[in-house]
Coordinates of C-alpha atoms in Angstrom, one line a residue:
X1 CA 80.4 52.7 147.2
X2 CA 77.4 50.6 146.7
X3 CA 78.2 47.5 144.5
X4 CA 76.3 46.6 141.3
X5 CA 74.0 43.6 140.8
X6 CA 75.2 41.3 138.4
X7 CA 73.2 39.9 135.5
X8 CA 72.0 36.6 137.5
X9 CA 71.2 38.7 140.6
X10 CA 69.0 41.0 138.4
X11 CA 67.2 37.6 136.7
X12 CA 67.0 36.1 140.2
X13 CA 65.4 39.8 142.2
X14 CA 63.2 39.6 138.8
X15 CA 62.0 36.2 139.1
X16 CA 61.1 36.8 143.1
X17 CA 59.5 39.7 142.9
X18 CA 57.3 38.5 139.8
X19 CA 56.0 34.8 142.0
X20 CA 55.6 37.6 145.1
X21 CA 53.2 39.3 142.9
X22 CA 51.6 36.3 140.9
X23 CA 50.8 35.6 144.8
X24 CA 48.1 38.4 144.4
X25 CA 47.3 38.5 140.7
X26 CA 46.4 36.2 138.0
X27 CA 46.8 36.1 134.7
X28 CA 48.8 39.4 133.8
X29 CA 52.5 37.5 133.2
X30 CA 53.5 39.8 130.1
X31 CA 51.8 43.3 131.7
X32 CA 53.8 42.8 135.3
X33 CA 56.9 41.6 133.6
X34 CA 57.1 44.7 131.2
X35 CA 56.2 47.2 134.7
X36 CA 58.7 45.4 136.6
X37 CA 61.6 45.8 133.6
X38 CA 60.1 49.8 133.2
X39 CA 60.7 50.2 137.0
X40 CA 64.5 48.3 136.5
X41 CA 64.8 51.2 133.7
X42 CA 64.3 54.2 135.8
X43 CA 60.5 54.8 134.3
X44 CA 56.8 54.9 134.9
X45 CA 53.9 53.0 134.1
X46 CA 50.6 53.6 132.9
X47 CA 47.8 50.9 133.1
X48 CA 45.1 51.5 130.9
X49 CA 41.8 49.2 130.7
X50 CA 38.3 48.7 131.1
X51 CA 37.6 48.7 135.1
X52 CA 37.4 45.6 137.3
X53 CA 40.4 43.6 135.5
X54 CA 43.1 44.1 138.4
X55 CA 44.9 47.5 137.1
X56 CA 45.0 49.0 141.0
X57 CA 45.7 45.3 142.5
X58 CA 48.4 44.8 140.2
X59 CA 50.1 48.0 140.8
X60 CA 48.9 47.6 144.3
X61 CA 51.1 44.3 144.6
X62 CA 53.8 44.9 142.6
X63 CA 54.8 48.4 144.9
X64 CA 54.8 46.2 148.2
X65 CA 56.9 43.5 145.9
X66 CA 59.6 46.6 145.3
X67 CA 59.8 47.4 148.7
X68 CA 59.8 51.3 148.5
X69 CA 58.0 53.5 150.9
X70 CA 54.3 53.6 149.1
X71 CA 51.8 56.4 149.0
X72 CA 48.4 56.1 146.9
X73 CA 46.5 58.9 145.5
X74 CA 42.9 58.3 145.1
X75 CA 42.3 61.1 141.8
X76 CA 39.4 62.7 141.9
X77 CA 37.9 66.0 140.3
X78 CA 38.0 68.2 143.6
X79 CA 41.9 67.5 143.9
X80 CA 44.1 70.3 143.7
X81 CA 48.0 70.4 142.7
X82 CA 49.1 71.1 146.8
X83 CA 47.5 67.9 147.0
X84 CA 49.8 65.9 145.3
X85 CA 53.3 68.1 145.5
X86 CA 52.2 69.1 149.2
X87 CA 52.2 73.2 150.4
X88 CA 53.2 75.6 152.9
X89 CA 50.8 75.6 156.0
X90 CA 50.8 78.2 159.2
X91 CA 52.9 76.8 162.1
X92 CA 51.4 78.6 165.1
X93 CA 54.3 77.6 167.5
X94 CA 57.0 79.4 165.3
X95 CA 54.9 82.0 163.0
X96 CA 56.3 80.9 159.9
X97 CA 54.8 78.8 157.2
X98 CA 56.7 75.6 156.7
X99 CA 56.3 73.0 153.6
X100 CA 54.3 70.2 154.5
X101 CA 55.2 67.5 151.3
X102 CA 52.6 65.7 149.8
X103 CA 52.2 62.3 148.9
X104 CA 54.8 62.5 146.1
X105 CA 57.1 62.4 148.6
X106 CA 57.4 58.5 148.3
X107 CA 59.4 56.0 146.6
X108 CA 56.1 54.4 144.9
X109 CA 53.0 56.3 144.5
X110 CA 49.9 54.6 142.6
X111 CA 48.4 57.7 140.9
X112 CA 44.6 55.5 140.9
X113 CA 42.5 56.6 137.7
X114 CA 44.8 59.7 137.1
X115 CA 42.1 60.6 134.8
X116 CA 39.0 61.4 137.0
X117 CA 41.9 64.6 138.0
X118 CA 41.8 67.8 136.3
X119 CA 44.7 69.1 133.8
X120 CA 45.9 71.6 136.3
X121 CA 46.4 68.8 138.9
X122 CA 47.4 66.2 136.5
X123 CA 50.2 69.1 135.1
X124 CA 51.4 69.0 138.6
X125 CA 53.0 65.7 138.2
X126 CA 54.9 66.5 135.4
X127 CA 57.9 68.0 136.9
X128 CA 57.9 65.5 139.1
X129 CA 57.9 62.3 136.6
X130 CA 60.5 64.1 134.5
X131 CA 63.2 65.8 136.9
X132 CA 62.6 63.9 140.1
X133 CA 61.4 67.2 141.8
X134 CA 58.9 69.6 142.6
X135 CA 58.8 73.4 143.3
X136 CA 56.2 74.9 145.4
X137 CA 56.1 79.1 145.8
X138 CA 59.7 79.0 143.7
X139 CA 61.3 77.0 146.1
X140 CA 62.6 73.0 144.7
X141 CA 62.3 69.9 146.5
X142 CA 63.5 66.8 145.9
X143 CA 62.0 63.7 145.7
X144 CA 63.9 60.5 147.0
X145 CA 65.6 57.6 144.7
X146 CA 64.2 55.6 143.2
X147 CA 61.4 57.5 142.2
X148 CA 58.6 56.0 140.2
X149 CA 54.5 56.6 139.5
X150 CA 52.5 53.9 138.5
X151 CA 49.2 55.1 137.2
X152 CA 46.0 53.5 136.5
X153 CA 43.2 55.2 134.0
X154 CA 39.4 54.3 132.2
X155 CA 39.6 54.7 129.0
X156 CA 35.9 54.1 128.1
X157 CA 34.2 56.8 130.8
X158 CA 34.1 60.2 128.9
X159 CA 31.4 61.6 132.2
X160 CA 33.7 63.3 134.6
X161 CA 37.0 62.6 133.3
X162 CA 39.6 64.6 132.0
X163 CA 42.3 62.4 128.9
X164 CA 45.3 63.1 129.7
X165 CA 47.4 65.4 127.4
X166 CA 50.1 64.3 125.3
X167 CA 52.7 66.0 127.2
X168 CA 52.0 63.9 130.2
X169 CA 51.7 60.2 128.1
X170 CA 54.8 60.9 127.1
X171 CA 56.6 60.6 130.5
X172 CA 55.0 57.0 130.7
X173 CA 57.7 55.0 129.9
X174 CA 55.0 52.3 128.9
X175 CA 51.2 52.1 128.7
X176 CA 49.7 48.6 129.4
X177 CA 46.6 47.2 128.9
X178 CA 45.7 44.4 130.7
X179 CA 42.8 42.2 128.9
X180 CA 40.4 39.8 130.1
X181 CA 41.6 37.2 131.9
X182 CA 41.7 33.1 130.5
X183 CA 38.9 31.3 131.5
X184 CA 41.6 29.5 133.7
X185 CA 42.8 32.4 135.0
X186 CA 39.1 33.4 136.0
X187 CA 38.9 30.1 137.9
X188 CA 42.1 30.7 139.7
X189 CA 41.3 34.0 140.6
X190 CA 37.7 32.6 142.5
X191 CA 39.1 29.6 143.9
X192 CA 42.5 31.8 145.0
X193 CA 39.9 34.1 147.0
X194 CA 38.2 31.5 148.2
X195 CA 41.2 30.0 149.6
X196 CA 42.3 33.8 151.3
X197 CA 39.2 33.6 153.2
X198 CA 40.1 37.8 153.4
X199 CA 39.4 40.3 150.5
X200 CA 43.2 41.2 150.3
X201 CA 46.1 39.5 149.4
X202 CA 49.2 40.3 150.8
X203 CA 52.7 40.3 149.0
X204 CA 55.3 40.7 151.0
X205 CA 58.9 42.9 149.7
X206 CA 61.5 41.1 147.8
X207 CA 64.0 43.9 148.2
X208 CA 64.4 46.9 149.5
X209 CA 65.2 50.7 147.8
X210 CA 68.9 50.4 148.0
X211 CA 68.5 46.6 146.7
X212 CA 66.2 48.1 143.7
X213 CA 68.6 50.8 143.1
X214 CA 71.6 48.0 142.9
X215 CA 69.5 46.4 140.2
X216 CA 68.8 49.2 138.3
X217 CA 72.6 50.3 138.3
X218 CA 73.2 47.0 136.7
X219 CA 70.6 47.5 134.1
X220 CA 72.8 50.1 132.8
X221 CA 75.5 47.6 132.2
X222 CA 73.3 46.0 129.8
X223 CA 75.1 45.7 126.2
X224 CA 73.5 47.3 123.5
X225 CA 74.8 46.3 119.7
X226 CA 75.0 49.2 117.3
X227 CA 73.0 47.1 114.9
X228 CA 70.0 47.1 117.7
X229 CA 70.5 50.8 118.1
X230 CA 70.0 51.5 114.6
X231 CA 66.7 49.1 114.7
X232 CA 65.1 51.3 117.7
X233 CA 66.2 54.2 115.3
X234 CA 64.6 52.8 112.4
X235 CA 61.3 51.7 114.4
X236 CA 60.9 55.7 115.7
X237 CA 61.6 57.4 112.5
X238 CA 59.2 55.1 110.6
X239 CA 56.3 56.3 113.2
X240 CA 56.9 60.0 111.8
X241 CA 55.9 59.0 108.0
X242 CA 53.5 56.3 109.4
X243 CA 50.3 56.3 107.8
X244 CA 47.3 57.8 109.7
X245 CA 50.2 59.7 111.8
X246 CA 50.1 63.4 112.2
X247 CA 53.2 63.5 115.0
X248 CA 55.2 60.4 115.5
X249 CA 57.3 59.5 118.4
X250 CA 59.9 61.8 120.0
X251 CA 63.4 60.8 120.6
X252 CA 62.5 59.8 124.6
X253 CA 60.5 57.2 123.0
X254 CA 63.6 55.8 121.1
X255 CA 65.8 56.0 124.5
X256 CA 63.2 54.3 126.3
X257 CA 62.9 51.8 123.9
X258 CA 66.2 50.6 124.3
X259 CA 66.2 51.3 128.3
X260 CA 63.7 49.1 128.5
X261 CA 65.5 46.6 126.4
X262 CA 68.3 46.4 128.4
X263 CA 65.8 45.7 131.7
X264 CA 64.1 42.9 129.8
X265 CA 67.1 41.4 129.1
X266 CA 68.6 41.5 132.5
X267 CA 65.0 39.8 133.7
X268 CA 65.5 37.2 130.6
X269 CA 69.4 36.6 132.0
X270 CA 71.0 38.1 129.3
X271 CA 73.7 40.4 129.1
X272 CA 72.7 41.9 125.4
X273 CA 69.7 43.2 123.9
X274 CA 68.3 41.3 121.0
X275 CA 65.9 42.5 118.3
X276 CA 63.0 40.1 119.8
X277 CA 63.2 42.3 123.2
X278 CA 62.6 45.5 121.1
X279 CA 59.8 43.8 119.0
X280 CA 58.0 42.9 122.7
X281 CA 57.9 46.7 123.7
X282 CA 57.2 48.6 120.9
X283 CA 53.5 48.7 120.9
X284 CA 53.5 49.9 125.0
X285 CA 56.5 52.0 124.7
X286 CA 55.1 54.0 121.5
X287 CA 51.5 53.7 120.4
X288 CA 50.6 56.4 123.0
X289 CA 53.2 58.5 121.9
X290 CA 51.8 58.4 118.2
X291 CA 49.2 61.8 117.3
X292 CA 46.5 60.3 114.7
X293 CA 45.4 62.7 112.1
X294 CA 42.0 64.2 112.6
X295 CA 40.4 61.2 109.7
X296 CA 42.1 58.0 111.7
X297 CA 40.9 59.6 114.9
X298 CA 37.7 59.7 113.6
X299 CA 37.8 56.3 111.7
X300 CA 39.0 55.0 115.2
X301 CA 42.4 53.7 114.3
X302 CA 44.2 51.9 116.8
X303 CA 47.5 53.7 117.3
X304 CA 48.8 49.9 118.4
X305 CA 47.8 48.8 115.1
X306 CA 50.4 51.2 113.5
X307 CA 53.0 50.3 115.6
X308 CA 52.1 46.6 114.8
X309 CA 52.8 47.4 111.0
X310 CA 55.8 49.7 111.6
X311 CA 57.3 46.7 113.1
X312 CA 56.2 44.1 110.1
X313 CA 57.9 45.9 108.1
X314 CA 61.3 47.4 109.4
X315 CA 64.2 45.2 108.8
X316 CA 65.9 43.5 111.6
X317 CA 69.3 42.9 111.9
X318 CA 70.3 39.4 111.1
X319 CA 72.9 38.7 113.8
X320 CA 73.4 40.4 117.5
X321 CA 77.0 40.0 119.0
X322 CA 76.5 39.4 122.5
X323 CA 78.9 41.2 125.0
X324 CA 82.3 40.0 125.5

């Protein structure tokens, strides 16, 4: 039986992989440390941002960090769903048709801008974000452990893109955007490329799949007060009633709350969850869950700035007993 990582091996893995990726990228502390805790929590991330600010590099660096077998699909509008969840093709030695899997088929795939794909291939990644599967012609195949998809998308070109529907955000454990860099951090990136003397940086693996999947079994030992439950309870139903909110958040955006939690704890050393490592998450784990009324979408309300307030004003627990 494969033993589980211990909170100080978990903070320790964390702290590796994270200098393995700063290696590569600059400037995105808080962005890579929430994907590497959504990865530690079984989930998938989503970066969203203007282009040319590292999303692809980042995810890019933090796969090879992981160590899991990596695939990348390059969306574009011609794509079709056998391209992603692979198809049956003619074997002329045999006769028969045989599956040949697609690039799914990995422990890491970088879905790059997921949103230059149309619905009906997008769709196709559905099943296999939520049941670690896919079925092709009625027959199911599964996909190996771990299993995650980190995607990139533009959110400012409209011209040959397709937004993603609501159904597939919500099997993003987190969306992240990534901002412009510190005019520090600008400098380090120029001077860090002028250093490589190549285009590419190269991180090399902290662990391995069974290593990640020791960590992420010792996630789930992560202590979780009633008092913090109720909190995450108390953050989700207030979306529903939010202003400016037509549909609020589901209840797999108030287990992923805590789920994440309990990874950003382990990173942080901690054998608990505390109130402070729900406020961090809330606005990536539930703005794009949040459905604006037709008038905020049109006033361009920032589904982030109603999380922002839902958390202002929800009481916190005054005390947190740790785990015994």
């Amino acid at each position: 039986m494969t033993e589980i990582a211990d909170i100080d091996e978990i903070a320790a893995a964390g702290s590796r992989i994270l200098a393995g990726v700063r290696t590569a990228v600059v400037g995105m502390d808080e962005p890579l440390t929430i994907a590497l805790g959504t990865i530690l929590a079984g989930g998938h991330v989503l970066f969203e941002d203007v282009p040319g600010l590292g999303k692809t590099l980042a995810a890019r660096s933090l796969a090879a960090a992981v160590g899991l077998d990596f695939r990348r699909i390059q969306c574009t509008p011609d794509m079709l769903p056998g391209d992603v969840t692979g198809s049956y093709v003619y074997a002329p030695d045999t006769g028969e048709f045989r599956f040949r899997p697609g690039p799914l088929f990995a422990g890491l795939v970088l879905a790059d801008e997921i949103n230059r794909t149309t619905p009906k291939t997008q769709s196709a990644m559905l099943e296999a974000m939520a049941e670690r599967q896919v079925t092709v012609e009625g027959n199911r195949f599964a996909l190996p452990e771990p299993f995650h998809i980190i995607a990139t998308a533009n959110p400012i070109e409209y011209e040959g893109t397709y937004a993603l529907p609501e159904a597939q955000l919500d099997r993003f454990m987190v969306r992240l955007a990534v901002g412009y860099p510190t005019p520090d951090a600008e400098t380090e990136i120029v001077l860090a490329r002028a250093r490589r003397g190549v285009p590419e940086a190269t991180v090399e693996p902290v662990v391995d799949a069974a290593g990640l999947a020791r960590l992420q079994q010792g996630v789930e030992r992560i202590h979780v007060d009633p008092d913090v439950a109720r909190y995450c309870v108390d953050l989700v139903r207030a979306t529903r009633t939010a202003n400016h909110v037509a549909v609020g958040s589901s209840p797999r955006g108030l287990e992923t709350l805590v789920l994440l939690g309990r990874a950003l704890a382990a990173l942080d050393g901690r054998a608990y969850v505390r109130p402070d490592d729900i406020k961090r998450i809330a606005v990536p784990v539930l703005a794009h869950r949040l459905t604006l009324t037709p008038q905020a979408w049109a006033q361009g309300i920032d589904p982030a700035a109603i999380i922002a307030t839902v958390v202002a004003t929800c009481a916190v627990p005054p005390t947190v007993a740790a785990a015994r």
